[in-house]
C-alpha positions in Angstrom: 0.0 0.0 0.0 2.0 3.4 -1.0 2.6 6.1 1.6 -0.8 8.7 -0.2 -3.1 5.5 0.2 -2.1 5.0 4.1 -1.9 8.7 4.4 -5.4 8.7 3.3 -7.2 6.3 5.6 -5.7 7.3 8.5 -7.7 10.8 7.3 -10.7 9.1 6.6 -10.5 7.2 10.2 -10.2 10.4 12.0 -12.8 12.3 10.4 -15.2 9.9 11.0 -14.3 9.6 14.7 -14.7 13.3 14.9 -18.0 13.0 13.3 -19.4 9.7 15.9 -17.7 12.2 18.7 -20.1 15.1 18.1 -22.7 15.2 20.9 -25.7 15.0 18.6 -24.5 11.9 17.5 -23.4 10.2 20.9 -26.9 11.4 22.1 -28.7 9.5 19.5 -26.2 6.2 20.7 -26.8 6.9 24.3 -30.6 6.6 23.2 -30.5 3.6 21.2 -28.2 1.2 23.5 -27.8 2.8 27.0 -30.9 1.5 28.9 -30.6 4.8 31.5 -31.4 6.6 28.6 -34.1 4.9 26.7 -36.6 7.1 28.0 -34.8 10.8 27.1 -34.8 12.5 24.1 -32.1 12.8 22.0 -31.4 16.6 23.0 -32.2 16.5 26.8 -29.1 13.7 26.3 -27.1 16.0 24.3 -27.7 19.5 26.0 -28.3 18.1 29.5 -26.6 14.4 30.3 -23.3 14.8 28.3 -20.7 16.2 30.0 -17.9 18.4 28.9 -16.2 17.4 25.7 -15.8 14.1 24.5 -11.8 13.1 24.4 -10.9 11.6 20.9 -8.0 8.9 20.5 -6.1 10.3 23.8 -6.9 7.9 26.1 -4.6 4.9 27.0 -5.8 1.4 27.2 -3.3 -0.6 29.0 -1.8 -0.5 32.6 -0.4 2.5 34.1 -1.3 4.6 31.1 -5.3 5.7 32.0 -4.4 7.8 34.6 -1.1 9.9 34.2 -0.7 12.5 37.3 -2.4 15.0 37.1 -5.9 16.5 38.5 -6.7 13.6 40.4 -10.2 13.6 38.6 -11.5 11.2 35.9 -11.6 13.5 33.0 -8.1 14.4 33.3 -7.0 10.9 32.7 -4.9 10.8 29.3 -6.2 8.9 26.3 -3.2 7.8 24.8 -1.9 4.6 26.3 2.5 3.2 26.0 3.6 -0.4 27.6 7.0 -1.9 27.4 5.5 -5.0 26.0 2.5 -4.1 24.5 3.0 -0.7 22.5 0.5 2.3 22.0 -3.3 1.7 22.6 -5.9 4.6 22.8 -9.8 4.6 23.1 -11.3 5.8 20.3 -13.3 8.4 22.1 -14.3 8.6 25.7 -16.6 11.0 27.5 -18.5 11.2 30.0 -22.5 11.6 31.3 -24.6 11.8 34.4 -28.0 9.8 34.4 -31.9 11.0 34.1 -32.8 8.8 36.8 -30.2 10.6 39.2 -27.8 13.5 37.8 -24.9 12.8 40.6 -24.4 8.9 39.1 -21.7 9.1 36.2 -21.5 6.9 33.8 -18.2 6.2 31.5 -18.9 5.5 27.4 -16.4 5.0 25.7 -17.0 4.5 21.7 -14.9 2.4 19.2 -14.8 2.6 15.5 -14.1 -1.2 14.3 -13.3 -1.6 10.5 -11.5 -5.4 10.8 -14.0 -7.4 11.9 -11.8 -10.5 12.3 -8.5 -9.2 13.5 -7.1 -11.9 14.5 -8.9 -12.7 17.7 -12.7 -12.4 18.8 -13.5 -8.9 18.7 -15.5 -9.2 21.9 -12.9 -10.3 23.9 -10.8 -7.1 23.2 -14.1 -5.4 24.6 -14.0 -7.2 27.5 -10.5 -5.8 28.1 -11.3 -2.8 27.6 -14.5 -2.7 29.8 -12.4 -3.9 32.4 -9.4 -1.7 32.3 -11.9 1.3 32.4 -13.3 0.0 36.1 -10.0 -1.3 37.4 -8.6 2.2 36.2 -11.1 4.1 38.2 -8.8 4.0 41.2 -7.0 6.5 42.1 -9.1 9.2 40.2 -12.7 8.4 40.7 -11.7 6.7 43.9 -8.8 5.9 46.4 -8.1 3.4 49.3 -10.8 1.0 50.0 -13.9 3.4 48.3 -15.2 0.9 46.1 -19.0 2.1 46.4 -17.6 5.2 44.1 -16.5 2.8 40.9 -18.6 3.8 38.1 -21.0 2.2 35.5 -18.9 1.6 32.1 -20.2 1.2 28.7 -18.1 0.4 25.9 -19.7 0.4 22.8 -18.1 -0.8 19.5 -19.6 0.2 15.8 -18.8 -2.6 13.4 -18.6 -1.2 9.5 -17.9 -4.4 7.5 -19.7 -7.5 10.1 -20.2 -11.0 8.6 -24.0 -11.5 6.6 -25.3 -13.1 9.8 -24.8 -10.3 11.9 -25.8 -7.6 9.9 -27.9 -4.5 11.3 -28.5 -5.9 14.3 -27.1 -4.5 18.0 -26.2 -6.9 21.0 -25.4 -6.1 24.4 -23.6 -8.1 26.9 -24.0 -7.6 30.8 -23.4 -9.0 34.6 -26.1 -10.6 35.6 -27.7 -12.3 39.2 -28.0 -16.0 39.5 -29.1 -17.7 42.4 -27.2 -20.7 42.4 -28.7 -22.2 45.9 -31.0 -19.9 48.4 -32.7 -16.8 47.3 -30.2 -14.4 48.6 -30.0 -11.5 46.1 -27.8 -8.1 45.9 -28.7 -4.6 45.2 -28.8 -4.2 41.1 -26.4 -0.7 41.4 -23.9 -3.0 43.2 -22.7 -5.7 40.4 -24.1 -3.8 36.8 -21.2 -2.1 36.9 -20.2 -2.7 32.8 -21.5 -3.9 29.6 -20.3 -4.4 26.0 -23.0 -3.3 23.0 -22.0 -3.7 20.2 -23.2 -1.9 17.0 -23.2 -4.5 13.5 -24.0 -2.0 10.7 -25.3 -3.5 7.6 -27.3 -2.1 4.0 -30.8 -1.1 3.3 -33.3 -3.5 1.5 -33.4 -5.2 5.2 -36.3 -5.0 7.6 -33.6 -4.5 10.3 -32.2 -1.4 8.5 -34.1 1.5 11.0 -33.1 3.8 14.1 -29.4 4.1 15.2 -28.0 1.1 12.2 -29.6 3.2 9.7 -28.3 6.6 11.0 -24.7 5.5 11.2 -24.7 3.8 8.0 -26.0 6.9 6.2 -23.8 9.3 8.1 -20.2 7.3 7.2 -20.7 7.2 3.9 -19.4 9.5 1.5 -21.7 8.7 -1.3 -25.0 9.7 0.1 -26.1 13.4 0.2 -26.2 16.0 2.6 -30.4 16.4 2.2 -30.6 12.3 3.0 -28.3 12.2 6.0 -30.4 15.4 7.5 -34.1 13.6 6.8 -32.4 10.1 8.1 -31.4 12.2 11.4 -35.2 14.1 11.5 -37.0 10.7 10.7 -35.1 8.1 12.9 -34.7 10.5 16.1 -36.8 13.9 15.5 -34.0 16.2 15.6 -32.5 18.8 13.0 -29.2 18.6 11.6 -27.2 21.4 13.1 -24.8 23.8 11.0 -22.2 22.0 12.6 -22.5 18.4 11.3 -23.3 20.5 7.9 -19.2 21.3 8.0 -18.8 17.8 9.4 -20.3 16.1 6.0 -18.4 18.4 4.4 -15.1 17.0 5.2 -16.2 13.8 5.3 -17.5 14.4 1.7 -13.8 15.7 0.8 -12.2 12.1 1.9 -14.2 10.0 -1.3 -13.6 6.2 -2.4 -12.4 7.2 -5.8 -8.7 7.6 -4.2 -8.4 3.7 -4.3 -8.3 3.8 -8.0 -5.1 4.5 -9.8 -4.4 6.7 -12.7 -6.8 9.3 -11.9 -6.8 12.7 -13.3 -5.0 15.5 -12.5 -8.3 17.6 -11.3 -9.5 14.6 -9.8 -5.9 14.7 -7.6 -6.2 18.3 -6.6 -9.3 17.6 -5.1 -7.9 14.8 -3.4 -5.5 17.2 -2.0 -8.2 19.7 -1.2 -10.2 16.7 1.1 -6.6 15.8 2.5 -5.9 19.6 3.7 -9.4 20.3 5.1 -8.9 16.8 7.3 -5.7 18.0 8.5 -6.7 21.1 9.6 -10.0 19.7 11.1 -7.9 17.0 13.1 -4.9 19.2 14.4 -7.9 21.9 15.5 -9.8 19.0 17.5 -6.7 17.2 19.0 -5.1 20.5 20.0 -8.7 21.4 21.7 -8.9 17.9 23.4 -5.3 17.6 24.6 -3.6 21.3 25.2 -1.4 20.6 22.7 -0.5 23.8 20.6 -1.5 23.8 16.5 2.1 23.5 16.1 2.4 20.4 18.2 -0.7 18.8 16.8 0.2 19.1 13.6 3.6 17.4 14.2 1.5 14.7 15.8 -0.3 14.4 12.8 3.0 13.9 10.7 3.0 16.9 9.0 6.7 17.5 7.2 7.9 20.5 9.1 8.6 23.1 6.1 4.5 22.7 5.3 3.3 23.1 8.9 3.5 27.3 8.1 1.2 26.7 5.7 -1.6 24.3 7.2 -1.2 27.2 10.7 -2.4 29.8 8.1 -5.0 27.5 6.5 -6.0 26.7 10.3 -6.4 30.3 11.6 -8.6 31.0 8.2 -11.0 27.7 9.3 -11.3 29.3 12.9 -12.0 33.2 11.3 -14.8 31.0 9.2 -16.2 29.0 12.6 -16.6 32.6 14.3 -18.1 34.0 11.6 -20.8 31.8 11.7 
């Protein structure tokens, strides 16, 4: 695979994380497979249950990585995650919310984006690991000492883009449950539901199963269907307009098309490439400078851009955030 190819995935892969991070969005997950919020609408989740800013791809997975040292609370925990032995692992994106039912119980969702469907292992044992790692990592920065009663509720839910036939359009979800082995002796709900897996199997219309939140992420990751679709999908599925926002998000999403896996394309055709390449620079180095206090500068190195065109994507950066407060 040659370096523009790679280069252009990894584009396509953030974009559409930035689009699944936008609270709209994650409201209309929360809804569909987060049973404390089954009974909300989509913008008392979004406005009123969210909380703060979602972190994107920051995050680390593995041991000693979730919480570096720093405010001693859970949102300062870092999303980027280094072992010895087992390299760099980051959540996708992470955020937090607090709960209809009572607004002082947090709850921790972290989304994934899954492409690979069969990586190599069973995809739901990875989220098992990381369900886990986000309630053993709780101490020390939700809780300390012997304050277990403070661990809170974790929901990781993975989107699955390309799922086998069988398991197409469909959503499971996988929780602790009571059974009473011997004796009728039972514990306090709150106590032991403490995670669960859901995961999301997207699939393609001309199926009975093809409604609600499969439908709306299908039509909102791809790059082929319009602008006018995506915003009556979104008002049709879960009665909510498609902010000015998400309008700039389809945008860039629309820049990053499939017609750069062909080979011998024009020259127009390449400087429109080019054009959807810049625009998801710019978009990521402005989000992950946002989400982890990292300068444009820095995030733009992070990025791996060549350091005699960073100049140039700063002045194309400060020209997108003259356009944002314009609006």
């Amino acid at each position: 695979m040659d370096q523009e190819l790679i280069r252009y995935r990894q584009l396509t892969d953030a974009a559409c994380k930035q689009l699944l991070a936008d609270k709209l969005m994650l409201a209309c997950i929360l809804k569909s497979c987060v049973a404390e919020f089954e009974n909300s609408t989509v913008q008392d989740i979004e406005h009123r249950y969210i909380e703060g800013d979602p972190e994107i791809g920051n995050i680390g997975v593995h041991c000693d990585t979730t919480n570096p040292p720093s405010t001693g609370r859970i949102q300062g925990m870092s999303n980027e995650s280094t072992t010895l032995t087992e390299g760099r692992v980051t959540y996708d994106i992470r955020f937090f919310a607090t709960t209809p039912q009572n607004t002082s119980l947090k709850l921790i969702i972290n989304i994934e984006a899954q492409n690979d469907f069969y990586p190599g292992y069973p995809l739901i044992k990875r989220a098992f690991y990381y369900m886990c790692r986000q309630i053993s990592a709780q101490y020390g920065s939700v809780f300390e000492n012997s304050n277990y009663g403070d661990l809170q509720k974790v929901y990781t839910i993975w989107i699955c883009f390309s799922p086998p036939a069988n398991r197409r359009n469909a959503i499971t979800a996988y929780a602790m449950d009571e059974r009473c082995i011997a004796g009728n002796a039972h514990e306090k709900r709150s106590n032991f539901d403490l995670g669960q897996i859901v995961m999301i199997y997207l699939g393609h219309e001309h199926d009975e199963r093809y409604t609600g939140l499969v439908k709306l992420l299908d039509v909102f990751t791809s790059s082929s269907t319009s602008y006018d679709i995506k915003a009556q999908t979104l008002k049709d599925e879960f009665g909510a307009e498609m902010p000015q926002r998400l309008r700039k998000m389809e945008e860039y999403m629309s820049g990053f098309s499939d017609y750069v896996e062909q080979r011998g394309f024009n020259r127009g055709i390449e400087q429109g490439f080019n054009r959807g390449i810049e625009q998801g620079v710019v978009r990521s180095a402005m989000n992950i400078s946002k989400n982890s206090n990292l300068t444009p500068i820095e995030a733009l190195t992070l990025i791996g851009v060549k350091p005699n065109e960073i100049q140039s994507y700063l002045a194309l950066i400060e020209e997108e955030r003259e356009e944002q407060n314009s609006l």
